[in-house]
Structure formats: C-alpha cells, structure tokens
PDB file of C-alpha atoms in Angstrom:
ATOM      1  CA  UNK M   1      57.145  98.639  74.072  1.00 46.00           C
ATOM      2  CA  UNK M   2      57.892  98.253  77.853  1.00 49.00           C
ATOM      3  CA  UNK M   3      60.858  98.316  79.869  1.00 48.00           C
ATOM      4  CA  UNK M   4      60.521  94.753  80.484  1.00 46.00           C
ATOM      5  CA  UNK M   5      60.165  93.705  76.644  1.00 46.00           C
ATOM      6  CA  UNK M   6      62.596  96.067  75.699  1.00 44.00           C
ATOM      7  CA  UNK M   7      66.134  94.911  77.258  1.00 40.00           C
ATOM      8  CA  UNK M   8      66.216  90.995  78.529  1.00 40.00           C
ATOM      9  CA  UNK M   9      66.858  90.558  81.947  1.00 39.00           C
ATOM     10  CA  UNK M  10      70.117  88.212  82.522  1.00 41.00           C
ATOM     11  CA  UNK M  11      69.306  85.085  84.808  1.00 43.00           C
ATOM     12  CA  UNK M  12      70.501  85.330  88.267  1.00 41.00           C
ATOM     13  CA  UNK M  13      73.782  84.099  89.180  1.00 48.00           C
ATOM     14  CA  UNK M  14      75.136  84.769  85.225  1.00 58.00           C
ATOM     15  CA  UNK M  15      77.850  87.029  84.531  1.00 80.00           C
ATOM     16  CA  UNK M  16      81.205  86.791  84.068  1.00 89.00           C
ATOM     17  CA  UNK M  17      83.288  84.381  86.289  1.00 95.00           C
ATOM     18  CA  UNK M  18      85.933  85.308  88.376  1.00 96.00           C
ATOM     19  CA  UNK M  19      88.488  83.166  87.398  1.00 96.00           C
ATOM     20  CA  UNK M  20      88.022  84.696  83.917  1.00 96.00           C
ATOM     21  CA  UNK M  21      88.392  87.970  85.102  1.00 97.00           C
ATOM     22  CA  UNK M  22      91.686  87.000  86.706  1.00 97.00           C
ATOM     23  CA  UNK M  23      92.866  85.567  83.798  1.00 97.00           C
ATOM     24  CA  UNK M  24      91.944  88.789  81.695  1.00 97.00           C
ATOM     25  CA  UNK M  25      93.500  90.883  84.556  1.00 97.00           C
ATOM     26  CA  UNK M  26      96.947  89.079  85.101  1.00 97.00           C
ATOM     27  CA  UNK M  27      97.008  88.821  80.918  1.00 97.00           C
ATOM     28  CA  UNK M  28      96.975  92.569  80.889  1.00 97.00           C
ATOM     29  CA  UNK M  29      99.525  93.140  83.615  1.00 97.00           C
ATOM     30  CA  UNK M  30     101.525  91.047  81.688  1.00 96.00           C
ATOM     31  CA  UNK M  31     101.120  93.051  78.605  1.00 96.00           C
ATOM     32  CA  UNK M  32     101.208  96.350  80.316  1.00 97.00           C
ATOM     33  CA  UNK M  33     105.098  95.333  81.982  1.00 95.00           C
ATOM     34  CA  UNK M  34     105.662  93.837  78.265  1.00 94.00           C
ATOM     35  CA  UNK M  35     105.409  97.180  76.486  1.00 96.00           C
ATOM     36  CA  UNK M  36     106.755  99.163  79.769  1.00 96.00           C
ATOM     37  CA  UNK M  37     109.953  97.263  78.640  1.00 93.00           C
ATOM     38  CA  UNK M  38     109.795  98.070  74.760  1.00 93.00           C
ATOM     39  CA  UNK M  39     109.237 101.458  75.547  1.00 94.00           C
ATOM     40  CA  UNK M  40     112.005 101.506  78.359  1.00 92.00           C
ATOM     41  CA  UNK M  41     114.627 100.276  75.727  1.00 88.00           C
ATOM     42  CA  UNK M  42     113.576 102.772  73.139  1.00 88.00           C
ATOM     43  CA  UNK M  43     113.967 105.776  75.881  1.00 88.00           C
ATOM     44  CA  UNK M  44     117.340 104.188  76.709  1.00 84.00           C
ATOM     45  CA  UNK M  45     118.610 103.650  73.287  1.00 81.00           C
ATOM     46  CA  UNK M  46     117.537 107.539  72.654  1.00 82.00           C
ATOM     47  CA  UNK M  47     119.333 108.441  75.749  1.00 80.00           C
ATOM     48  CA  UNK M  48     122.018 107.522  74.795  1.00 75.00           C
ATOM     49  CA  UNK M  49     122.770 104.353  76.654  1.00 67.00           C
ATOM     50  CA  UNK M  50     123.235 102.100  73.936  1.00 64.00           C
ATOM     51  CA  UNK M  51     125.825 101.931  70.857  1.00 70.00           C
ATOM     52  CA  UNK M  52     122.848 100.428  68.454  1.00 76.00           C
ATOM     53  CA  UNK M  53     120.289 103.177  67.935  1.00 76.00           C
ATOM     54  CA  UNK M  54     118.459 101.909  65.418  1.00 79.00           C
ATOM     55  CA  UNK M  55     118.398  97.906  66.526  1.00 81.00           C
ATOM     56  CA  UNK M  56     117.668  99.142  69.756  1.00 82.00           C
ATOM     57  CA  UNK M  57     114.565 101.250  68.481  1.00 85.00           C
ATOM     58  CA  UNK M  58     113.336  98.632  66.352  1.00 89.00           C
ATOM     59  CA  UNK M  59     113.822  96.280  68.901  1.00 89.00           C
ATOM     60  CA  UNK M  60     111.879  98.313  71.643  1.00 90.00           C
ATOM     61  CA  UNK M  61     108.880  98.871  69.281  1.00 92.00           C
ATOM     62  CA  UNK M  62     108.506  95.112  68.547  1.00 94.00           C
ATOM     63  CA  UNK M  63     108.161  94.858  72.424  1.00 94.00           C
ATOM     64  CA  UNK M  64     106.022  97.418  72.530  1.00 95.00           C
ATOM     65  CA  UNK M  65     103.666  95.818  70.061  1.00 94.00           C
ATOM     66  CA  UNK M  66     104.118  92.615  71.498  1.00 93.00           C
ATOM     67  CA  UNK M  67     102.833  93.797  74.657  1.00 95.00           C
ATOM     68  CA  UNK M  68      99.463  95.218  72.916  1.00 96.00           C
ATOM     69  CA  UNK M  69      98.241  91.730  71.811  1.00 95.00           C
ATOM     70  CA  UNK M  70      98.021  90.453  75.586  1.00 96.00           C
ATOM     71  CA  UNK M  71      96.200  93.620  76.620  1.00 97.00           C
ATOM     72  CA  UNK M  72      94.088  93.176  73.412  1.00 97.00           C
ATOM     73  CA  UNK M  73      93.434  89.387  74.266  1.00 97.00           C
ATOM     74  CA  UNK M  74      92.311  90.788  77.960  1.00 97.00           C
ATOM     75  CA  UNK M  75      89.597  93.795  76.628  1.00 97.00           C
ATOM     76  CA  UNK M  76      88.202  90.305  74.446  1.00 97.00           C
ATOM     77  CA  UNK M  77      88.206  88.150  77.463  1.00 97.00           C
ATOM     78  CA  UNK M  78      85.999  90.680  79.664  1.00 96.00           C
ATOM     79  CA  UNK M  79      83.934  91.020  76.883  1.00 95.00           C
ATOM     80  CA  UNK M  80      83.755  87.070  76.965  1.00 94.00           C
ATOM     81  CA  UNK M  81      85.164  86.810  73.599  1.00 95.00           C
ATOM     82  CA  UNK M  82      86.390  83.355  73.105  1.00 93.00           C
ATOM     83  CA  UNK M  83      89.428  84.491  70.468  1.00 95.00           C
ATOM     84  CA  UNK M  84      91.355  86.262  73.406  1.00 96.00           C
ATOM     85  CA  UNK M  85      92.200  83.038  75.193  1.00 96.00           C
ATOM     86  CA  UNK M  86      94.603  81.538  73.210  1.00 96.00           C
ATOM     87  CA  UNK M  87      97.105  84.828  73.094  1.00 96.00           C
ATOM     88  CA  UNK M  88      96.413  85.028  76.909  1.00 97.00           C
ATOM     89  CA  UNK M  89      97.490  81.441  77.515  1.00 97.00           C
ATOM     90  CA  UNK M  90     100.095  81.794  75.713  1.00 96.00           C
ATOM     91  CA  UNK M  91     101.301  84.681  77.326  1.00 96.00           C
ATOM     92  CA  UNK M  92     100.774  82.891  80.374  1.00 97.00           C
ATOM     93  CA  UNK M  93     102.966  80.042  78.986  1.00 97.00           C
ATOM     94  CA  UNK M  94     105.682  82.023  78.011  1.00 96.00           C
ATOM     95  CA  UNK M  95     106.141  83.707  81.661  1.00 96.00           C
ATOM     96  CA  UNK M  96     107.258  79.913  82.469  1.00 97.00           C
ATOM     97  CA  UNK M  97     110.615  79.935  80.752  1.00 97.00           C
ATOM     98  CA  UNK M  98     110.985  83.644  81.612  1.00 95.00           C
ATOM     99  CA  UNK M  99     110.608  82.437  84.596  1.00 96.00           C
ATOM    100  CA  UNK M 100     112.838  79.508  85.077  1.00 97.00           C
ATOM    101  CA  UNK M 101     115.572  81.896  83.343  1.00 96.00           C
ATOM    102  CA  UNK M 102     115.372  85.073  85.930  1.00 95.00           C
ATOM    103  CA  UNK M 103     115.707  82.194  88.769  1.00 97.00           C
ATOM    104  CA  UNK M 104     118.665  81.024  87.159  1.00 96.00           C
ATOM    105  CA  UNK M 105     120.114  84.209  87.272  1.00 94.00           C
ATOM    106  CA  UNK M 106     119.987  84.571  90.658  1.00 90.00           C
ATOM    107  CA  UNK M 107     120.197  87.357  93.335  1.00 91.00           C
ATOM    108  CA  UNK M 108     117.231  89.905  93.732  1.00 90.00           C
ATOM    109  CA  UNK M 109     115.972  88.005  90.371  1.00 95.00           C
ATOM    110  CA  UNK M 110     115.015  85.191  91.982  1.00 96.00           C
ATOM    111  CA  UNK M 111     112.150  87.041  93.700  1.00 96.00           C
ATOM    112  CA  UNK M 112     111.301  88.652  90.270  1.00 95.00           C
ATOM    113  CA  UNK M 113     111.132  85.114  88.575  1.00 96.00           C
ATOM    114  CA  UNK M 114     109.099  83.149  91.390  1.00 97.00           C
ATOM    115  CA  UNK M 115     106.112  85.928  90.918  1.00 96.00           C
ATOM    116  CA  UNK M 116     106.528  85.844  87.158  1.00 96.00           C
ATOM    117  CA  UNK M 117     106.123  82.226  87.539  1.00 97.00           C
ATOM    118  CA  UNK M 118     103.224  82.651  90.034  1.00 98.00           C
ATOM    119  CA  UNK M 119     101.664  84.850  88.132  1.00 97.00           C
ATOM    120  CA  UNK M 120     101.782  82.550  84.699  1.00 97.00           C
ATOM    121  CA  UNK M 121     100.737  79.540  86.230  1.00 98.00           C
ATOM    122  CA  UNK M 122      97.251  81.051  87.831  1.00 98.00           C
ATOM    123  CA  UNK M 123      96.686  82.559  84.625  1.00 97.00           C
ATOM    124  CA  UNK M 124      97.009  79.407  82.636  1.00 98.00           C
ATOM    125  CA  UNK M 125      94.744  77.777  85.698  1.00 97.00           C
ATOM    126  CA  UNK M 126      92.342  80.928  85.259  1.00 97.00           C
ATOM    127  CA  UNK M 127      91.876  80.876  81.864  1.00 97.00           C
ATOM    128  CA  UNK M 128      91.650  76.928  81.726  1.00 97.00           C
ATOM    129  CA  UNK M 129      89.254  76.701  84.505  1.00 96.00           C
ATOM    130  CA  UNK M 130      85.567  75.122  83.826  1.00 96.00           C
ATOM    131  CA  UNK M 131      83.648  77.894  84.598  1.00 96.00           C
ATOM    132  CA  UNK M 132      85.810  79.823  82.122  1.00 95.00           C
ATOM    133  CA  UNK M 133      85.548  77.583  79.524  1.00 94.00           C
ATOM    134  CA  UNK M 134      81.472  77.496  79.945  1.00 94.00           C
ATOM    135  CA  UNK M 135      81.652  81.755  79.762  1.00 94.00           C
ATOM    136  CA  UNK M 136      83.538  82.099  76.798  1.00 94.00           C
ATOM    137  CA  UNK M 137      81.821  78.577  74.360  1.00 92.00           C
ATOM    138  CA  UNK M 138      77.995  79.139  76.411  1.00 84.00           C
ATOM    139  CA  UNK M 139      76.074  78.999  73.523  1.00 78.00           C
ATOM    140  CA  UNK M 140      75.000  82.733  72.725  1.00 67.00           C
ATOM    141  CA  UNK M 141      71.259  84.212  73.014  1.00 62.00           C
ATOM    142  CA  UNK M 142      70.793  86.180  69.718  1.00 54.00           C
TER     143      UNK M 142
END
C-alpha cells in the first residue's frame, strides 16, 4: 500500500469554515466566563462572603456545569459535529436577554452588556451562516 492509497487527500479549498470556527470559538468563551462565574460564587460562598453556604455551593456548581456544555458544543463544532450547534446557538441566544438586562442596569455595565450582546449576535450569525450549515450536514465520505 502507498502513501497515496493509504490516507485520502482532502480537495483543495475544503476544511473547516471560518465562520464556524468563530462560532465554536465565541461558544467557548462563553462557556469558559460561564463556569469562571460558578466557580467564582463557590470560592466566595467558601470565603465566607455569603450567609447561604450550601445554596451558594450548589448554586455555583450548576454554573459550573452549565458552562461545560457550551465548551462541549465548541470541541463538537471544530470537529464539524453537527449536534454541537444547537447548545451553541442557544448559548448565543441566551447572551441576548443577558444582555438587554446588564444595559438596563446601567453604569460600567452597559459596556459589559453591549459586548455580551455583540458577541451573541455574531455567534448566532456564525453558526447560522451557509457555509456553516454546508460543513456541519455535507454529506460524509465513509
């Protein structure tokens, strides 16, 4: 067996898109700053901070978990796994509210909630795009 009838070579110009690998890449940000804050409210709730130890623990975990499914859906998407894009939209959909709700709040939030906002709406457009559509439901070569 030779090199050349041993491993296919990919067509030229295939690969994965880039609007799919922003998509996967803002969807694990996302997730990363999701579980940042789980873990941040377990630390605080163990330093003392909070009267509620244990709803604050429990609480922080859930986050924490929460935040592994976006990171999850992003590993699938840059392996062009078409399961990961419906967590990762909906990540991206949730930012929205979150969103609308830091503006509300005003001051130096307002900042915070415009690039949460930003950063949920090129997802969505990312992972919606054409060309990331054709990546993830090409028909496979097996």
């Amino acid at each position: 067996m030779t090199a050349e009838t041993s491993a296919p070579v990919p067509a030229a110009g295939t690969g994965r898109p880039a609007s799919l690998a922003l998509g996967a890449a803002i969807t694990a940000l996302e997730g990363a700053a999701l579980a940042v804050v789980g873990v941040w409210d377990m630390v605080a709730a163990l330093s003392g901070q909070s009267k509620q130890l244990a709803l604050n623990e429990f609480g922080g975990l859930v986050i924490v978990l929460l935040g592994v499914l976006p990171v999850l859906a992003a590993r699938a998407l840059l392996k062009e796994r078409r399961w990961g894009r419906s967590p990762a939209v909906l990540t991206n959909s949730i930012c929205l509210p979150v969103a609308y709700y830091m503006v509300e709040n005003g001051g130096a939030m307002i900042a915070a909630g415009v690039l949460v906002g930003v950063l949920g709406l090129v997802g969505i457009g990312a992972l919606l795009s054409p060309k990331s559509t054709a990546a993830l439901y090409a028909p496979s070569e097996d």
